[in-house]
Coordinates of C-alpha atoms in Angstrom, one line a residue:
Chain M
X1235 CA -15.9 -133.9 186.3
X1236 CA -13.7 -131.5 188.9
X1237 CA -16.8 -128.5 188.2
X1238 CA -16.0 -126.4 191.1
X1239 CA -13.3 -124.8 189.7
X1240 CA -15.3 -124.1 186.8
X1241 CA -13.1 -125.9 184.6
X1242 CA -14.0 -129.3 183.0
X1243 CA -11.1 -131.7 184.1
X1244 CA -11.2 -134.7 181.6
X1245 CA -8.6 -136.5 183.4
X1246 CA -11.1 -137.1 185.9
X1247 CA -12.8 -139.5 184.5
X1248 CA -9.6 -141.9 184.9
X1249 CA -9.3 -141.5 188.4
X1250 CA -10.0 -144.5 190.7
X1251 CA -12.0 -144.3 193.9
X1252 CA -12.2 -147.1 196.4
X1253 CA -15.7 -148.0 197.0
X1254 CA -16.1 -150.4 200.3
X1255 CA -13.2 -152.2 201.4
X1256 CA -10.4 -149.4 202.1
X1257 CA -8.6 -151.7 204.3
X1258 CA -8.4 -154.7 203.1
X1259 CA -4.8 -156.3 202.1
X1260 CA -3.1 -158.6 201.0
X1261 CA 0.5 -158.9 202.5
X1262 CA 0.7 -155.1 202.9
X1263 CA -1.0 -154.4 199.9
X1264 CA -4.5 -152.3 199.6
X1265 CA -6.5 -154.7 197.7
X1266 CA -9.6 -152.3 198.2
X1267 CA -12.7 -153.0 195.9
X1268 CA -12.8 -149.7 193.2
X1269 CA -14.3 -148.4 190.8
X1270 CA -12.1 -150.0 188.4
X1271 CA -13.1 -153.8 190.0
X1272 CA -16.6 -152.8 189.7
X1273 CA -16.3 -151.9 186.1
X1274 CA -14.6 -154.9 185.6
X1275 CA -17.7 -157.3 187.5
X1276 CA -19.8 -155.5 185.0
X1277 CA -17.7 -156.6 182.6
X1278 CA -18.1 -160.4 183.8
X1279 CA -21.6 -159.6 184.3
X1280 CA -22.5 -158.1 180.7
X1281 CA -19.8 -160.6 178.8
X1282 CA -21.8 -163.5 181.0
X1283 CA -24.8 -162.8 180.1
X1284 CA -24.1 -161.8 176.7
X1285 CA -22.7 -165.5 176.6
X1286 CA -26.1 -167.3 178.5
X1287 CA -27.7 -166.1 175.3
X1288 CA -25.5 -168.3 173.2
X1289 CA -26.0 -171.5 175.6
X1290 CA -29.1 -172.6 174.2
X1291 CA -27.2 -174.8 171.9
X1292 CA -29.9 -175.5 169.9
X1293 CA -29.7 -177.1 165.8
X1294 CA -31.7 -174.2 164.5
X1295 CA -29.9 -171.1 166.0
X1296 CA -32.3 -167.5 166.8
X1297 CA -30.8 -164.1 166.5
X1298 CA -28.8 -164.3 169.7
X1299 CA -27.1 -167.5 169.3
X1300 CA -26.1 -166.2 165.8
X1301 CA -24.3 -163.7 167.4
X1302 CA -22.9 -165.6 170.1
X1303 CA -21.3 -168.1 167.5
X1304 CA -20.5 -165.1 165.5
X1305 CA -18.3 -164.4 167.9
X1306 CA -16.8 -167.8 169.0
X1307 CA -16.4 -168.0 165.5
X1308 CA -14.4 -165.3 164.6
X1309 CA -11.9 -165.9 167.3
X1310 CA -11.8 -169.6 166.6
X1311 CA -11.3 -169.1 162.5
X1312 CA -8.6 -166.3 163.6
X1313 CA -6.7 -168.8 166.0
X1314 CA -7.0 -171.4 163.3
X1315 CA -5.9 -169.0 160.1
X1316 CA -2.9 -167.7 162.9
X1317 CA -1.7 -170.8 164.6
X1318 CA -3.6 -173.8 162.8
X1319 CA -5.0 -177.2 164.6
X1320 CA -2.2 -176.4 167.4
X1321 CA -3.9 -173.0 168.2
X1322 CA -7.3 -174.5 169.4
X1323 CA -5.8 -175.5 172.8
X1324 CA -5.3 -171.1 173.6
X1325 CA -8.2 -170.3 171.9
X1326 CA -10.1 -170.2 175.5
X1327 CA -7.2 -167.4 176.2
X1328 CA -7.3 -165.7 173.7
X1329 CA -11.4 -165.4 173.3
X1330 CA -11.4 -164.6 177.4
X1331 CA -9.1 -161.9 176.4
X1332 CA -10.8 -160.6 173.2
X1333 CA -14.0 -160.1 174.6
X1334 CA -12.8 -158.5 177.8
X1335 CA -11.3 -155.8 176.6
X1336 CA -14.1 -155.4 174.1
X1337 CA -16.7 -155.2 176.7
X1338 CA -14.7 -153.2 178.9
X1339 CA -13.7 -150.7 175.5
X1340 CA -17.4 -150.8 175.1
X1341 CA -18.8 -150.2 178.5
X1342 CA -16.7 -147.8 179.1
X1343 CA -17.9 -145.0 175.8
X1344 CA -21.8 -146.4 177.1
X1345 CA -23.7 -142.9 178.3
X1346 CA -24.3 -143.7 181.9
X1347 CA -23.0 -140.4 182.8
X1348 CA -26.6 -139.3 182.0
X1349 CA -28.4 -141.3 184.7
X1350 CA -25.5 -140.3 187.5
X1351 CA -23.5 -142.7 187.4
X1352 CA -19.7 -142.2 186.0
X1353 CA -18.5 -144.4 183.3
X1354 CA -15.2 -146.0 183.7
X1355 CA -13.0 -148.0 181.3
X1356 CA -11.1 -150.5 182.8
X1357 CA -8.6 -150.7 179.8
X1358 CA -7.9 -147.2 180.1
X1359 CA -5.4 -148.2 182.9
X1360 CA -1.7 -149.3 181.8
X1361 CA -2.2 -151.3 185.4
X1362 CA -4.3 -153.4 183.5
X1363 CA -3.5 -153.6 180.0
X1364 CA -0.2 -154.0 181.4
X1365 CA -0.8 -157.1 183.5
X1366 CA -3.0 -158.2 180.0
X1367 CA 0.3 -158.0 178.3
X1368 CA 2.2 -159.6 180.6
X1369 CA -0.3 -162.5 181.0
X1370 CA -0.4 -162.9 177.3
X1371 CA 3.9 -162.7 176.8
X1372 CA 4.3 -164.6 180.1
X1373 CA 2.2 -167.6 178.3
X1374 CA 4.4 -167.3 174.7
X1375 CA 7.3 -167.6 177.0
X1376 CA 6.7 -170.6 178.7
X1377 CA 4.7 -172.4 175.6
X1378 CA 7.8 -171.4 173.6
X1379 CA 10.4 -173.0 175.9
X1380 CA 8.0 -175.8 177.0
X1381 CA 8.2 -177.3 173.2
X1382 CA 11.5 -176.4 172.0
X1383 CA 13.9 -175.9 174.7
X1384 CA 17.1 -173.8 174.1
X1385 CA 15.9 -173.8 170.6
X1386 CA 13.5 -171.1 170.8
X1387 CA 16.6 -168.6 170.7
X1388 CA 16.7 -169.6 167.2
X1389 CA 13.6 -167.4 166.8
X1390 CA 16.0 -164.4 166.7
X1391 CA 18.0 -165.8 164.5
X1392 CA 16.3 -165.7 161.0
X1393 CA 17.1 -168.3 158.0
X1394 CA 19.6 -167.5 156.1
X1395 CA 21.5 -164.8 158.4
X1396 CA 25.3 -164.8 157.1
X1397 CA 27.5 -165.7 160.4
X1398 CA 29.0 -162.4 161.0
X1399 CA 25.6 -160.8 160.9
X1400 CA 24.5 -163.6 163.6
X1401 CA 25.1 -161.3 167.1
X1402 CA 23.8 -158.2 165.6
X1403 CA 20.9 -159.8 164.2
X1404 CA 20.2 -161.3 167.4
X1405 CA 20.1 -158.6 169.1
X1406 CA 17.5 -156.6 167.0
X1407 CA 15.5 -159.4 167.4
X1408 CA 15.5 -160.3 170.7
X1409 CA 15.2 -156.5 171.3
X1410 CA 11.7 -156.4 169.4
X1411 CA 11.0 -159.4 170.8
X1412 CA 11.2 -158.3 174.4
X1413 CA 9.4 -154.8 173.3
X1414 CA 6.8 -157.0 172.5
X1415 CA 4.7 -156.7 176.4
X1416 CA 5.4 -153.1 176.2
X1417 CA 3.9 -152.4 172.8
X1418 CA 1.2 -154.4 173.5
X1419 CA 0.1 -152.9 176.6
X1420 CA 0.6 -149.4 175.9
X1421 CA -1.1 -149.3 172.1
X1422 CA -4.3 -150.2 173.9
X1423 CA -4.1 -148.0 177.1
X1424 CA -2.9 -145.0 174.9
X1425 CA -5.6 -146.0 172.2
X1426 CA -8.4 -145.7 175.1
X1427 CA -6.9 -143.2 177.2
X1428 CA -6.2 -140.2 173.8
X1429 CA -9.9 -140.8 173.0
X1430 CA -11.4 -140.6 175.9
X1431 CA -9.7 -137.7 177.0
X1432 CA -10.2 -136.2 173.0
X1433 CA -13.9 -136.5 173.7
X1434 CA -13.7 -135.4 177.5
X1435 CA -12.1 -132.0 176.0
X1436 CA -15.0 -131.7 173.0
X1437 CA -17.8 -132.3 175.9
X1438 CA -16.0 -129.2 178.0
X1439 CA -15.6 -127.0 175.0
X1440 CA -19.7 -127.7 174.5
X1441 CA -20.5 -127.1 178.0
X1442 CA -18.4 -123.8 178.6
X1443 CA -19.7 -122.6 175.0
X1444 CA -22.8 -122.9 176.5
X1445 CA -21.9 -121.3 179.1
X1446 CA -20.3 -117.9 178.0
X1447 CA -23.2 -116.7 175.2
X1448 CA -24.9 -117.6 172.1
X1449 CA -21.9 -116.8 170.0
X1450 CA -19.9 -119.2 171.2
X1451 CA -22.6 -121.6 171.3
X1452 CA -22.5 -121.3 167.7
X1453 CA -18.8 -121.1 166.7
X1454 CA -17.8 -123.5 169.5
X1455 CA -20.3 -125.8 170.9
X1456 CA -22.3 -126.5 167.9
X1457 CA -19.1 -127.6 165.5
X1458 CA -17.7 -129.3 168.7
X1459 CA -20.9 -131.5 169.3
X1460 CA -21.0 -132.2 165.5
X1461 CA -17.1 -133.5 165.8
X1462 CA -18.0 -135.1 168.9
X1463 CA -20.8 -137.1 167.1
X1464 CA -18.2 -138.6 164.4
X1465 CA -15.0 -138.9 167.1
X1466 CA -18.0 -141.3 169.7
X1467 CA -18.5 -143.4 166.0
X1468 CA -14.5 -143.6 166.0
X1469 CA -13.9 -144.2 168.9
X1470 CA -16.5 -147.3 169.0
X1471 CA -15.0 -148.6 165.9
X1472 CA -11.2 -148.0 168.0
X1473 CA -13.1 -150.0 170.8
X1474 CA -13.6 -153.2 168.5
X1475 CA -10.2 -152.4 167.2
X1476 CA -7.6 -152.3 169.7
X1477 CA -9.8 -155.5 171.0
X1478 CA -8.8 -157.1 167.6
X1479 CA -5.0 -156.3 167.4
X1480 CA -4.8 -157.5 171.4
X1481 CA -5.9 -160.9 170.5
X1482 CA -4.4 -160.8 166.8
X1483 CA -1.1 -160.3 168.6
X1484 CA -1.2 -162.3 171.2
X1485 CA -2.5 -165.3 168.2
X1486 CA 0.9 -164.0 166.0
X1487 CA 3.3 -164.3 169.1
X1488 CA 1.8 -167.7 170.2
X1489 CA 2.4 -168.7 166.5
X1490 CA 6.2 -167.6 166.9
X1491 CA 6.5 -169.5 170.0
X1492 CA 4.5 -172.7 168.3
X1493 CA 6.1 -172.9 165.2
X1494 CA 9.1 -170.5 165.5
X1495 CA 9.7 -169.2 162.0
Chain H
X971 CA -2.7 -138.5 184.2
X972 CA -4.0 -140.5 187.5
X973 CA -3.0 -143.7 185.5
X974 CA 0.2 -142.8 186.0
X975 CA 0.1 -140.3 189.5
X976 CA -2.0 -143.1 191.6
X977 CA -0.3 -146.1 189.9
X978 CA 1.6 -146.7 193.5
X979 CA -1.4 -146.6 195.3
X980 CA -4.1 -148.6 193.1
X981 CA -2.0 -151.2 191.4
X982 CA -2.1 -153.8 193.9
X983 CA -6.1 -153.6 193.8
X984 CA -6.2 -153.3 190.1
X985 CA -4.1 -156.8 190.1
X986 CA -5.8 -158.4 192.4
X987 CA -9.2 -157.7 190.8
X988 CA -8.2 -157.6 187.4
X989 CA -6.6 -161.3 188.1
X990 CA -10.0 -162.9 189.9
X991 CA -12.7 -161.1 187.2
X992 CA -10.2 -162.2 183.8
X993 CA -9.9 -165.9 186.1
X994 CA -13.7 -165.8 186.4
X995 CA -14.1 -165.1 182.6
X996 CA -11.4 -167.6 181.7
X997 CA -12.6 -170.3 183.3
X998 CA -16.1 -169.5 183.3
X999 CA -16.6 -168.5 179.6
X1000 CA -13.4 -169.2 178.0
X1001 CA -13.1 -173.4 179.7
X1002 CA -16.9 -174.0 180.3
X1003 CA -18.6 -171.9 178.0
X1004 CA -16.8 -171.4 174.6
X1005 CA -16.3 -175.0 174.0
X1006 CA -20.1 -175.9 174.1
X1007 CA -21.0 -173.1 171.5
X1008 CA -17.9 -174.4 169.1
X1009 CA -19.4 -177.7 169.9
X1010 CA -23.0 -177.2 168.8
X1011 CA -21.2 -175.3 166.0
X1012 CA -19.6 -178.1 164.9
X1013 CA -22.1 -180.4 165.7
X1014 CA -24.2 -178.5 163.1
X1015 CA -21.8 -178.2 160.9
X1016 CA -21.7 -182.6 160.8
X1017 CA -25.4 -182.5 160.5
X1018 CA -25.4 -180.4 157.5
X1019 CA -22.4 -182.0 155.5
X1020 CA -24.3 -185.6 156.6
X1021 CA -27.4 -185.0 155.4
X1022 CA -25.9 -183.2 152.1
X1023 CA -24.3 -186.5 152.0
X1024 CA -27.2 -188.3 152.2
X1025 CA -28.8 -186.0 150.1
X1026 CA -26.3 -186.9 147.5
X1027 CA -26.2 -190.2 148.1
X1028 CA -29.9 -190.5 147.7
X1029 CA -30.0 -188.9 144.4
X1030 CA -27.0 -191.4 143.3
X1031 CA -29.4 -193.9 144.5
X1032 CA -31.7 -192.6 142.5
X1033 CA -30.0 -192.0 139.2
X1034 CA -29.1 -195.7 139.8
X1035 CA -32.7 -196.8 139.8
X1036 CA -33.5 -195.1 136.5
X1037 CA -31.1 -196.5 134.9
X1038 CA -32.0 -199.4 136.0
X1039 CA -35.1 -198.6 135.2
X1040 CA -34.4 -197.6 131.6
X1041 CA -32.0 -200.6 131.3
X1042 CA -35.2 -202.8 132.1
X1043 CA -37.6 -200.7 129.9
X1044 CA -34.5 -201.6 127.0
X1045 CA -34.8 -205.3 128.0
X1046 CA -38.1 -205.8 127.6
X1047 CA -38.5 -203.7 124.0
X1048 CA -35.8 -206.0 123.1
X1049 CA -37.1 -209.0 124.3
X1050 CA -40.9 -207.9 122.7
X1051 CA -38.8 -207.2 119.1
X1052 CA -37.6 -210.5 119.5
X1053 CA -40.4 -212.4 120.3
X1054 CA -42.1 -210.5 117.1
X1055 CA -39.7 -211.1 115.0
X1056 CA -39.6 -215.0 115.6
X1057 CA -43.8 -215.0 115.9
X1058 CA -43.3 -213.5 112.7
X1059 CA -41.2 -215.4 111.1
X1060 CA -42.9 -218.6 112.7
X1061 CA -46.7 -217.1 111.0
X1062 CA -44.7 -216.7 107.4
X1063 CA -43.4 -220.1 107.9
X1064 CA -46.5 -221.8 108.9
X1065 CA -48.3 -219.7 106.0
X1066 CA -45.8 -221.2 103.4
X1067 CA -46.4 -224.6 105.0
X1068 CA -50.1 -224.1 104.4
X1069 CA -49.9 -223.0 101.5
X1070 CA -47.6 -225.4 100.1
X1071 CA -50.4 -228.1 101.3
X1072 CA -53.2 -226.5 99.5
X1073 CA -51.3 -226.1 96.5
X1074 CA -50.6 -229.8 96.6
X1075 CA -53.9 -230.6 97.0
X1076 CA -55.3 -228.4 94.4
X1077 CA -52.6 -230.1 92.2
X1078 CA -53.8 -233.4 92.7
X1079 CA -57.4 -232.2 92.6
X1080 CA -56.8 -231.1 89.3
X1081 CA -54.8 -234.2 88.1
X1082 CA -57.6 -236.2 88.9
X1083 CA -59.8 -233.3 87.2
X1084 CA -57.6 -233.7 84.4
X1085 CA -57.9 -237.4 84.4
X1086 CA -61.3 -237.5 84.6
X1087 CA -61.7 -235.2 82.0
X1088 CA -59.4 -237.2 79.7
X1089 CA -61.7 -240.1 80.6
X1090 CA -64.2 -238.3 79.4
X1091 CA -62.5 -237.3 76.1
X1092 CA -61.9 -240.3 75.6
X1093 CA -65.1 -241.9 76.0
X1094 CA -66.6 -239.1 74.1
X1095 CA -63.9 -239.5 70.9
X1096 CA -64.9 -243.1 71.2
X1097 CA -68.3 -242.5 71.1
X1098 CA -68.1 -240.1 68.5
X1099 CA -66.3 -243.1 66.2
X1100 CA -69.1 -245.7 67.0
X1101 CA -71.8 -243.0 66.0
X1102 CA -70.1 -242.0 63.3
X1103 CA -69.5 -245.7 61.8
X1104 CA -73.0 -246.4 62.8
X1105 CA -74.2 -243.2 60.4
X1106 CA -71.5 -244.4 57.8
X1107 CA -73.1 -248.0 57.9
X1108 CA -77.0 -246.5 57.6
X1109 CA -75.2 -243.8 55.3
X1110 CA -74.1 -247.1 52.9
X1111 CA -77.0 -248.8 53.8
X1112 CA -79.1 -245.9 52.6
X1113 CA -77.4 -245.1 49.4
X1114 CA -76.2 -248.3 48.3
X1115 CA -78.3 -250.8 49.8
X1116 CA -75.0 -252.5 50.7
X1117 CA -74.5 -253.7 54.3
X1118 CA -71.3 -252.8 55.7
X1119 CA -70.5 -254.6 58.5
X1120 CA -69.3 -253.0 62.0
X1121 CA -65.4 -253.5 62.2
X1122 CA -64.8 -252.4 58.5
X1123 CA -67.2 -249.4 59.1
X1124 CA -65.3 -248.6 62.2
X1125 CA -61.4 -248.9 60.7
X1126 CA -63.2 -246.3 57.8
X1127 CA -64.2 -243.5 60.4
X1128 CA -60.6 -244.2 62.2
X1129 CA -58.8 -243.7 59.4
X1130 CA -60.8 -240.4 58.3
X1131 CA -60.9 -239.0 61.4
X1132 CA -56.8 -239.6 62.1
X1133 CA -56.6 -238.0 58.8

């Protein structure tokens, strides 16, 4: 938080710092480690570990591997309810996916501001829910044209579409198919990015009511930290959310690109 | 919004990383990870639908041994009704036999009873006719003084007593 001007900048929290490695490159381009790539080794780290609890494979599961399997579980029924036998082979994908941007979502509302350190969500960044998107479209593309050829076109082309209404309709749909990247990567960097600037704002408004006097404590902080209370529970349950609709899209265009209509 | 005002300067490190860590996690947890747990998932899963299987089969197994059971118990009441009915039968049969015999015998005790005791009625009518023609001879004897001999004495005391 920029505090020397004595305002509360909640944009701050987005910015991104390099931490060692300023010049290193990759073919003129500043691949230096950040902030954002050590959020996202924390990620591997906590996701890692959360899955070594889960690896003890045994017949009689304890608490952890319940919740471990709860997890593969879910993802696997999903892919199998979405796709059918066909979608176990992108199930790897799609979990991978699901429980990185969960963690990351998660990780990044976790109150480590209080011990020093600033939080940072790595899905907060269009960068990377971009390249998510692009990752997840880039792989309906090419399993979509790997099985049917030419014929995957016909996925714009609904059943039943009178002739003359053939170019137009094509058009629509190619139109929302080819939004499809776009929406996908922006719902969830807007998603993370609104709240966390929403309770960024309801923090300052606490802190400066504090600041000027006990009747703004009362008529601004205290109502602020009781909404801030109920937007943190929101936003968790956004967190699990927009990690949900990432891989319950992706499933629904791997289905269109499996089975076509 | 530095998501947007730094995106020229950071995206090429965001890539980069974002590409090795979500590599890491795919191949690491997604490939060598995930398909263990759905393993021993499913592997559980078989163990519980075989041993319900089992479970059921061994209480088919088991229905199927009381009735066989029950079809043996049936058997053998059967066979036990049977045998009493013929041990029955067989008793009644060999208690007509017996009695049959004894009634022969009694029958032919008595006709030999009832021979004797003609015999007897006999000898005693015929005794009866010689005592009575010797009193009818001492009875003439007596009153008359006449003697009667035996044989016409005797044809008297036949003819009265057939009288």
């Amino acid at each position: 938080m920029a505090a020397e001007s004595g305002k509360i900048d909640p944009m701050h929290q987005f910015l991104i710092e390099p931490l060692f490695g300023q010049d290193w490159a990759i073919a003129g381009h500043n691949i230096a480690f950040t902030n954002s790539a050590l959020w996202m080794v924390i990620t591997l780290a906590a996701l890692w570990l959360f899955m070594l609890g889960g690896m003890k494979r045994e017949l009689v599961p304890g608490r952890w591997q319940v919740m471990v399997e709860g997890f593969t579980g879910f993802i696997t029924s999903m892919m199998h309810a979405n796709i059918g036998p066909e979608g176990k082979k992108f199930t790897p994908y799609v979990f991978s996916l699901f429980m990185f941007i969960l963690i990351a979502n998660i990780l990044g509302m976790m109150p480590v501001g209080i011990v020093g350190v600033h939080p940072f969500t790595v899905t907060s960044h269009l960068t990377v829910t971009g390249v998510l998107a692009i990752i997840s479209f880039s792989i309906v593309l090419i399993v979509g044209f790997w099985r049917h050829g030419f014929h995957f076109f016909s996925l714009f082309v609904p059943h039943g579409t009178p002739g003359y209404m053939v170019p137009l309709i094509f058009m629509i749909e190619l139109f929302s198919f080819m939004i499809r990247p776009f929406s996908l990567g922006l719902r969830l960097f807007v998603a993370m990015t609104a709240g966390h600037i929403l309770m960024k704002v309801l923090a300052g408004f606490v802190i400066n009511g504090l600041n000027a006097g006990a009747l703004t404590v009362a008529i601004v902080s205290i109502p602020s930290f009781i909404l801030m209370i109920g937007i943190t529970l929101l936003e968790l349950l956004v967190c699990a959310i927009q990690a949900y609709v990432f891989a319950l899209l992706t499933s629904l265009y791997l289905n269109d690109a499996i089975h076509l209509h | 919004m530095p998501q947007i005002a730094q995106i020229a300067a950071t995206y090429a490190s965001q890539i980069f990383w974002l590409l090795i860590i979500f590599g890491l996690i795919y191949v690491g947890i997604g490939k060598g990870m995930l398909p263990k747990i759905e393993a021993t998932v499913e592997a559980r899963d078989q163990k519980i639908a075989s041993d319900l299987a089992a479970a059921e089969a061994a209480r088919a197994k088991a229905d199927e041994t009381e009735a066989a059971y029950r079809a043996s118990i049936e058997e053998a009441r059967n066979a036990s009704l049977k045998a009493k009915a013929e041990a029955k039968a067989a008793a009644t049969l060999e208690a007509e036999k017996k009695v049959r015999a004894v009634d022969a015998e009694l029958a032919a005790k008595m006709a030999v009873a009832e021979a004797a005791l003609k015999g007897a009625q006999a000898r005693a009518l015929g005794e009866i006719e010689s005592v009575a023609a010797e009193a009818a001879q001492e009875i003439v004897t007596k009153v008359s003084g006449l003697t009667v001999d035996k044989a016409a004495a005797d044809r008297a005391v036949k003819s009265a007593l057939a009288a």
